[in-house]
PDB file of C-alpha atoms in Angstrom:
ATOM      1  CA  UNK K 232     -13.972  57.539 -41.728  1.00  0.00           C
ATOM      2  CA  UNK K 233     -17.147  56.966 -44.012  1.00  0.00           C
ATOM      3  CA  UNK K 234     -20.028  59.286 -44.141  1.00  0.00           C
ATOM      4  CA  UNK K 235     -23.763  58.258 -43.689  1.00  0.00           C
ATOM      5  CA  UNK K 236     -24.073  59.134 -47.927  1.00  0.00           C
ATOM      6  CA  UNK K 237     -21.051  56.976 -48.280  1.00  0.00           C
ATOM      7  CA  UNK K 238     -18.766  60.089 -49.023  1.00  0.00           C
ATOM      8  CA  UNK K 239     -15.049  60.146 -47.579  1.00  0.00           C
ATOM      9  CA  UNK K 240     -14.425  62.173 -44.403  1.00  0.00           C
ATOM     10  CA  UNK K 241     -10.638  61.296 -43.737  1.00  0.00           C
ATOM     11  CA  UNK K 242      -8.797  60.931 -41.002  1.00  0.00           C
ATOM     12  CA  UNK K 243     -10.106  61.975 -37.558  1.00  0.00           C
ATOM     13  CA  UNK K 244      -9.841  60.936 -33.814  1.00  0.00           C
ATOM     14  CA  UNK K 245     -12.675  58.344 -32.073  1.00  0.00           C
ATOM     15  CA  UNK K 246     -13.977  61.243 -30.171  1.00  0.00           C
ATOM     16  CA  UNK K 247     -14.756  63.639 -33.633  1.00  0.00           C
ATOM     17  CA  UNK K 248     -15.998  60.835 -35.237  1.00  0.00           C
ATOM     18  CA  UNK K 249     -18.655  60.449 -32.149  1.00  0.00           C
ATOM     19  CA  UNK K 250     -19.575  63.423 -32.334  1.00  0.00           C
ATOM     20  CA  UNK K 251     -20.207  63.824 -36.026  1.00  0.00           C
ATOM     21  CA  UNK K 252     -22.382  60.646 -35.339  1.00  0.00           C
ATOM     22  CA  UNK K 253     -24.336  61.913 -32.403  1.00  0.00           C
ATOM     23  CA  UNK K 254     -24.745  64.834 -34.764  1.00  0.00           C
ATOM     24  CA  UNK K 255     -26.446  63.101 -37.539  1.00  0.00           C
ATOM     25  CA  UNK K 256     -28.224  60.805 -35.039  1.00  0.00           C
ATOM     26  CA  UNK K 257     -26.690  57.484 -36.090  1.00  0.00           C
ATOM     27  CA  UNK K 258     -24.259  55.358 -34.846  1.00  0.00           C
ATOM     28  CA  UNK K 259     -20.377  54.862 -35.420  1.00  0.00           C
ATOM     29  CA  UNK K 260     -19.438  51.579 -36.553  1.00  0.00           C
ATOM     30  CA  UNK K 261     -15.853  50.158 -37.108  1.00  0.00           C
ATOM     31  CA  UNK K 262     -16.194  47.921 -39.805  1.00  0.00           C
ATOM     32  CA  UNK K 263     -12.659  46.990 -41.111  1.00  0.00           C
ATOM     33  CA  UNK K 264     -10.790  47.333 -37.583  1.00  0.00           C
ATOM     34  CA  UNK K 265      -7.592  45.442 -38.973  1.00  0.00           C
ATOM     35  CA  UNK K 266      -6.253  48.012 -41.164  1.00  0.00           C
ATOM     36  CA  UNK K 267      -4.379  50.778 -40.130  1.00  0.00           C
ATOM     37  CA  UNK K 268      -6.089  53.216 -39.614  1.00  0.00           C
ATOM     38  CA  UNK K 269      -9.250  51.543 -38.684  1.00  0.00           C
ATOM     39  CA  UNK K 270     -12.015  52.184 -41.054  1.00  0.00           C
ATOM     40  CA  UNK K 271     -14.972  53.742 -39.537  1.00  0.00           C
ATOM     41  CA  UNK K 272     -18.757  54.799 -40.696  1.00  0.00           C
ATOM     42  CA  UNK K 273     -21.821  56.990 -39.733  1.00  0.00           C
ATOM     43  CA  UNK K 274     -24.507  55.016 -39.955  1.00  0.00           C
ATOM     44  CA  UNK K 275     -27.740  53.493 -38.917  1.00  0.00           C
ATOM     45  CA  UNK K 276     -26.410  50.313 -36.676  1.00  0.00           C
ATOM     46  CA  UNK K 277     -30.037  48.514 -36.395  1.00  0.00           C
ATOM     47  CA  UNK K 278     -31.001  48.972 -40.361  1.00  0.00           C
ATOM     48  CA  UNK K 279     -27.293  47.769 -41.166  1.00  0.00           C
ATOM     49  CA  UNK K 280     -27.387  44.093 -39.204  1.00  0.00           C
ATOM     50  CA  UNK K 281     -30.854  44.259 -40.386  1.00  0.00           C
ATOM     51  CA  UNK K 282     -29.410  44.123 -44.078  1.00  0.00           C
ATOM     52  CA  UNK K 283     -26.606  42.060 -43.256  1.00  0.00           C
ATOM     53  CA  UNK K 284     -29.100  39.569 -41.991  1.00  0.00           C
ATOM     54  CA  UNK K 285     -31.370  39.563 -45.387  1.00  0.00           C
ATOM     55  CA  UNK K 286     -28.131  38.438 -47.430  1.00  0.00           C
ATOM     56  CA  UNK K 287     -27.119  35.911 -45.128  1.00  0.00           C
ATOM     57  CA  UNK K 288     -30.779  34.688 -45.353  1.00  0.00           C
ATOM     58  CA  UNK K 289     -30.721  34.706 -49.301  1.00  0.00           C
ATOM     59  CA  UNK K 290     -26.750  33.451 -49.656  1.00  0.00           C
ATOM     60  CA  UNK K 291     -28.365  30.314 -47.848  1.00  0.00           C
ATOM     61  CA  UNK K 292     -31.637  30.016 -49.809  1.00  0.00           C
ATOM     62  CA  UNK K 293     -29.471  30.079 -53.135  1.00  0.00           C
ATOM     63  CA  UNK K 294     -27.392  27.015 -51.264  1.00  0.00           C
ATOM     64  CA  UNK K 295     -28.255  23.510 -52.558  1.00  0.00           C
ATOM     65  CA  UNK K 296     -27.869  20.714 -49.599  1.00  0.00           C
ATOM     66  CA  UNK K 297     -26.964  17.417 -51.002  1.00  0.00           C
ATOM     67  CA  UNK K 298     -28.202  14.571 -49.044  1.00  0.00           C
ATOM     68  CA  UNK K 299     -26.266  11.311 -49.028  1.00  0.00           C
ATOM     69  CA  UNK K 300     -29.029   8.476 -49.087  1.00  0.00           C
ATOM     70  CA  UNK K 301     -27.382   4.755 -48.067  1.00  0.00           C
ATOM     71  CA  UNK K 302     -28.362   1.315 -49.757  1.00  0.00           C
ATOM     72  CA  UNK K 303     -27.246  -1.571 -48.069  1.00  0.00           C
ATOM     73  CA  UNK K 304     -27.870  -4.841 -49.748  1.00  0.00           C
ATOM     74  CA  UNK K 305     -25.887  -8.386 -48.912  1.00  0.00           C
ATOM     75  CA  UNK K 306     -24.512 -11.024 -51.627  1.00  0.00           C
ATOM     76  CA  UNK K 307     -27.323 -12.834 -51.680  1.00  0.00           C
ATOM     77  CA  UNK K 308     -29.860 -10.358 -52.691  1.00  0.00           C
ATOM     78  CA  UNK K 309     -32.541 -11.565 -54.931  1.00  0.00           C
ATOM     79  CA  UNK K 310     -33.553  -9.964 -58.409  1.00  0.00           C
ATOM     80  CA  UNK K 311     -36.568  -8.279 -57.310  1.00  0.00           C
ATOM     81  CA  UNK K 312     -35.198  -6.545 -54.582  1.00  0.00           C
ATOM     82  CA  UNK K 313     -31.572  -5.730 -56.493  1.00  0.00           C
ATOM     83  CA  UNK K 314     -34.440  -4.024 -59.012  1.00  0.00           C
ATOM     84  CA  UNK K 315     -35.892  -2.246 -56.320  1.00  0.00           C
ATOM     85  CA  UNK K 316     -32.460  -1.434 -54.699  1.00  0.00           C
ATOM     86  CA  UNK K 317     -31.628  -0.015 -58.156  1.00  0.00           C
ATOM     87  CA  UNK K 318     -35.222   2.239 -58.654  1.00  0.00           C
ATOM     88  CA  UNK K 319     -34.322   3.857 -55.245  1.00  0.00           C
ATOM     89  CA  UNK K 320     -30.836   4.537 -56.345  1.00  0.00           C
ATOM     90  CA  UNK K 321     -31.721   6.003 -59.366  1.00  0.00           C
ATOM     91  CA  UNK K 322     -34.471   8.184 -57.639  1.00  0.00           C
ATOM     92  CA  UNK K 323     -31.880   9.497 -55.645  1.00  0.00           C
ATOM     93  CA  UNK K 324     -29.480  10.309 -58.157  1.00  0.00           C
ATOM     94  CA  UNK K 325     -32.215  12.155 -60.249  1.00  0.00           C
ATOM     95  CA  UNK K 326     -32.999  14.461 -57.117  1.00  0.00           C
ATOM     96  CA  UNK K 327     -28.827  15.345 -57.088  1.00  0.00           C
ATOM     97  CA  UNK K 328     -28.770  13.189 -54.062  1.00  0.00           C
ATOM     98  CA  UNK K 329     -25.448  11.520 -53.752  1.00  0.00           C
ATOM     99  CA  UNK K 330     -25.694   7.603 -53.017  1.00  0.00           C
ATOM    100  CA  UNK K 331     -23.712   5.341 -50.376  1.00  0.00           C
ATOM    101  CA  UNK K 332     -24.036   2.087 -51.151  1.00  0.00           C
ATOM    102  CA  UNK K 333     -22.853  -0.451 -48.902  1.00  0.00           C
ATOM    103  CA  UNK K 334     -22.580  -4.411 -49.531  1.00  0.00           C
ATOM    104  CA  UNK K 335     -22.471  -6.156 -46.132  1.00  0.00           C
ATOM    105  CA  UNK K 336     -21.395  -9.573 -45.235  1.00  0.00           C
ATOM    106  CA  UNK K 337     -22.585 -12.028 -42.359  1.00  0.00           C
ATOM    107  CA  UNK K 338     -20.680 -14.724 -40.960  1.00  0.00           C
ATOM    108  CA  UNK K 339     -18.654 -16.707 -43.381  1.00  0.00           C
ATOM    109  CA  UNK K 340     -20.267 -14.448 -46.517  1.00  0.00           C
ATOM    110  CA  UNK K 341     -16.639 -12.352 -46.105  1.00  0.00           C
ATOM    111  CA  UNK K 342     -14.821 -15.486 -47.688  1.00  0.00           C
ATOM    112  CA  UNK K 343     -16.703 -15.377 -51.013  1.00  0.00           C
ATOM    113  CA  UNK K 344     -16.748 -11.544 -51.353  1.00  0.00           C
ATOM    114  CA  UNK K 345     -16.365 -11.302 -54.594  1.00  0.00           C
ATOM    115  CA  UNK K 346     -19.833 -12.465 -55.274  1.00  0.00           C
ATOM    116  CA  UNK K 347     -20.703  -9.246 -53.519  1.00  0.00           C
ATOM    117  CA  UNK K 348     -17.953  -7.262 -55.490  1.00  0.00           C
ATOM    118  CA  UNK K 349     -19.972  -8.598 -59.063  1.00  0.00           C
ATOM    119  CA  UNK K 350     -23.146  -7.487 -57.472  1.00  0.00           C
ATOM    120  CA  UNK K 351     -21.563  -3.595 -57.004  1.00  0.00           C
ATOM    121  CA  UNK K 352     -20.197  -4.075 -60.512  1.00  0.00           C
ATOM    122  CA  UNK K 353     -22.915  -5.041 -62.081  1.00  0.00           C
ATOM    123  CA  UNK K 354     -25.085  -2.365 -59.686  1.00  0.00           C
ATOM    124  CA  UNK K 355     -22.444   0.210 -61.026  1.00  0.00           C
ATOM    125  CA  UNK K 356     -22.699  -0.386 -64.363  1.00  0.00           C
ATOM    126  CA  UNK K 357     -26.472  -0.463 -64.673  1.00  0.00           C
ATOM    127  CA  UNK K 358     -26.789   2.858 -63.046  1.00  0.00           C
ATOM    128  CA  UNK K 359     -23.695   4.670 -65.453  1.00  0.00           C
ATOM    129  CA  UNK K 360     -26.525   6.474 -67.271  1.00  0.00           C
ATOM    130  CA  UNK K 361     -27.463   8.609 -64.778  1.00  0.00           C
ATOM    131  CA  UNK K 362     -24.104   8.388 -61.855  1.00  0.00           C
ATOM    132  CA  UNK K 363     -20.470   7.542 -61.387  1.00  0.00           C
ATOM    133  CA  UNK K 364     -18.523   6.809 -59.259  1.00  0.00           C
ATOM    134  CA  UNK K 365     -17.063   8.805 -56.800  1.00  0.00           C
ATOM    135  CA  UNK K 366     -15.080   7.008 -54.226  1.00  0.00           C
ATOM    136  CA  UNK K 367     -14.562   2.785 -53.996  1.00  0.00           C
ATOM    137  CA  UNK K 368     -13.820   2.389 -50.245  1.00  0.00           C
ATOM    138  CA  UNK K 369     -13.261  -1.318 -51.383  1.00  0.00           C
ATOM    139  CA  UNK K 370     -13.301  -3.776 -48.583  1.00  0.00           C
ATOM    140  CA  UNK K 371     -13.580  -2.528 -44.728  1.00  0.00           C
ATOM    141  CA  UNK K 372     -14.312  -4.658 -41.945  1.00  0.00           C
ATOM    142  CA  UNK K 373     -17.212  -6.716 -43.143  1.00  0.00           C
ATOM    143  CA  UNK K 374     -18.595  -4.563 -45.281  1.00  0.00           C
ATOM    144  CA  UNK K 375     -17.977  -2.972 -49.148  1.00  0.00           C
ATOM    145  CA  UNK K 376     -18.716   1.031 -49.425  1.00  0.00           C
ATOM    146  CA  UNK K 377     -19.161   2.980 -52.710  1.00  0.00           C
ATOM    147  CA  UNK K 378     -19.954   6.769 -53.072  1.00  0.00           C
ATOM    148  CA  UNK K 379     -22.076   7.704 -55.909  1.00  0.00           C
ATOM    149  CA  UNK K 380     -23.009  10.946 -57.194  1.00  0.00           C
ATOM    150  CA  UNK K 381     -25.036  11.904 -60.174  1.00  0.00           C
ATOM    151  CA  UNK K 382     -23.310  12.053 -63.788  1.00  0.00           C
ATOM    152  CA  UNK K 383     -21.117  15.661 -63.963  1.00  0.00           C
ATOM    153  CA  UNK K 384     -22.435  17.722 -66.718  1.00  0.00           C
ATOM    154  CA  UNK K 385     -25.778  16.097 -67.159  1.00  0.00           C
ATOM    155  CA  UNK K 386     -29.508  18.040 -66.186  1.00  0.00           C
ATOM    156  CA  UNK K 387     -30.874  16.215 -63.297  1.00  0.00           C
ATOM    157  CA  UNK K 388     -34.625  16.184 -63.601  1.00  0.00           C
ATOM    158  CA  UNK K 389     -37.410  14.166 -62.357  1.00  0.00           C
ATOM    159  CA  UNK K 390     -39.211  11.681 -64.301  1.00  0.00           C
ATOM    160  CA  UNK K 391     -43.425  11.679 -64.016  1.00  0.00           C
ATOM    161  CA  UNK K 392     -44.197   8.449 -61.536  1.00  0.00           C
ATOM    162  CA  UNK K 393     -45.654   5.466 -63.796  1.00  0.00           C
ATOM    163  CA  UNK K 394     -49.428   6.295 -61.906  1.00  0.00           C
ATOM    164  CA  UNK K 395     -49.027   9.930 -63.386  1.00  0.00           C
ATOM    165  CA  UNK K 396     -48.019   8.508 -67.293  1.00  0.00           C
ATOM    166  CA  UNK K 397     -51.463   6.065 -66.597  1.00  0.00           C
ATOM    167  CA  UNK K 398     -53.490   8.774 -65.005  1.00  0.00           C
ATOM    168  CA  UNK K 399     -52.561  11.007 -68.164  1.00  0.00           C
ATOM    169  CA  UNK K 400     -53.119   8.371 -71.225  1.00  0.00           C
ATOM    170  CA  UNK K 401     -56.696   7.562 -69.286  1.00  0.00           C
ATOM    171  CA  UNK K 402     -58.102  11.270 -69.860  1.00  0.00           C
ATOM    172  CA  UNK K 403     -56.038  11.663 -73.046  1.00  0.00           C
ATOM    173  CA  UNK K 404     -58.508   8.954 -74.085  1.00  0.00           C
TER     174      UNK K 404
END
């Protein structure tokens, strides 16, 4: 059994140690009940869940959640939107997002797949800068799915919006 100042009180029976907790006026908690003997200790029940609680709270808060954003996109994609496709990805990826991108085919599209397997390589290779690759599904059902995550050992940050560089060289001026 553990004191309320933390001190070592040894072994004693359930009933002593509720007594020498009704005498201090706290309560008697086991707190490592596999061990033999169980470990027991005099203390304040509602201020100890209450600090339990505040480290649960602030294990969590120092937790990062990683969101996985999806792209879908088919083989015949124009440029303008592959850009845009790409901007999004790489927004993503800067935030420490992880990206799903997934090439779908229609109809008779799944007999000339590898047009859509160039697309993902070229989609791949224009985003290596800044992600990799972290799992190639390859082909399932009708559809081609690649994880990607941002680049291991590299500082994700956020780049200033093109209306914020403008915004900035107008009152610079």
């Amino acid at each position: 059994m553990i004191g309320p100042e933390g001190e070592q009180l040894g072994i004693v029976t359930p009933k002593e140690g509720l007594i020498k907790a009704e005498e201090a006026g706290l309560d008697l908690v086991e707190v490592a009940p596999n061990v033999k003997p169980p470990v027991c200790r005099i203390l304040d029940l509602g201020k100890y869940l209450y600090s339990l609680s505040k480290k649960e709270k602030e294990s969590r808060k120092k937790q990062k959640v990683i969101d996985v954003k999806e792209i879908k996109m088919t083989s015949k994609i124009e440029e303008h939107d592959y850009q845009t496709k790409l901007r999004s990805a790489r927004n993503f990826l800067e935030r420490g997002d992880k990206v799903k991108m997934t090439m779908f085919f229609r109809g008779r599209e799944i007999t000339h797949s590898e047009l859509g397997k160039k697309i993902l390589a070229r989609f791949i290779e224009d985003i290596a800068d800044i992600g990799e690759v972290e799992r190639n599904d390859g082909l399932e059902g009708n559809a081609i799915h690649i994880y990607l995550q941002p680049q291991t050992g590299k500082k994700t940050t956020v780049k200033p919006e093109p209306a914020q560089e403008v915004k900035r060289e107008k009152e610079e001026q």
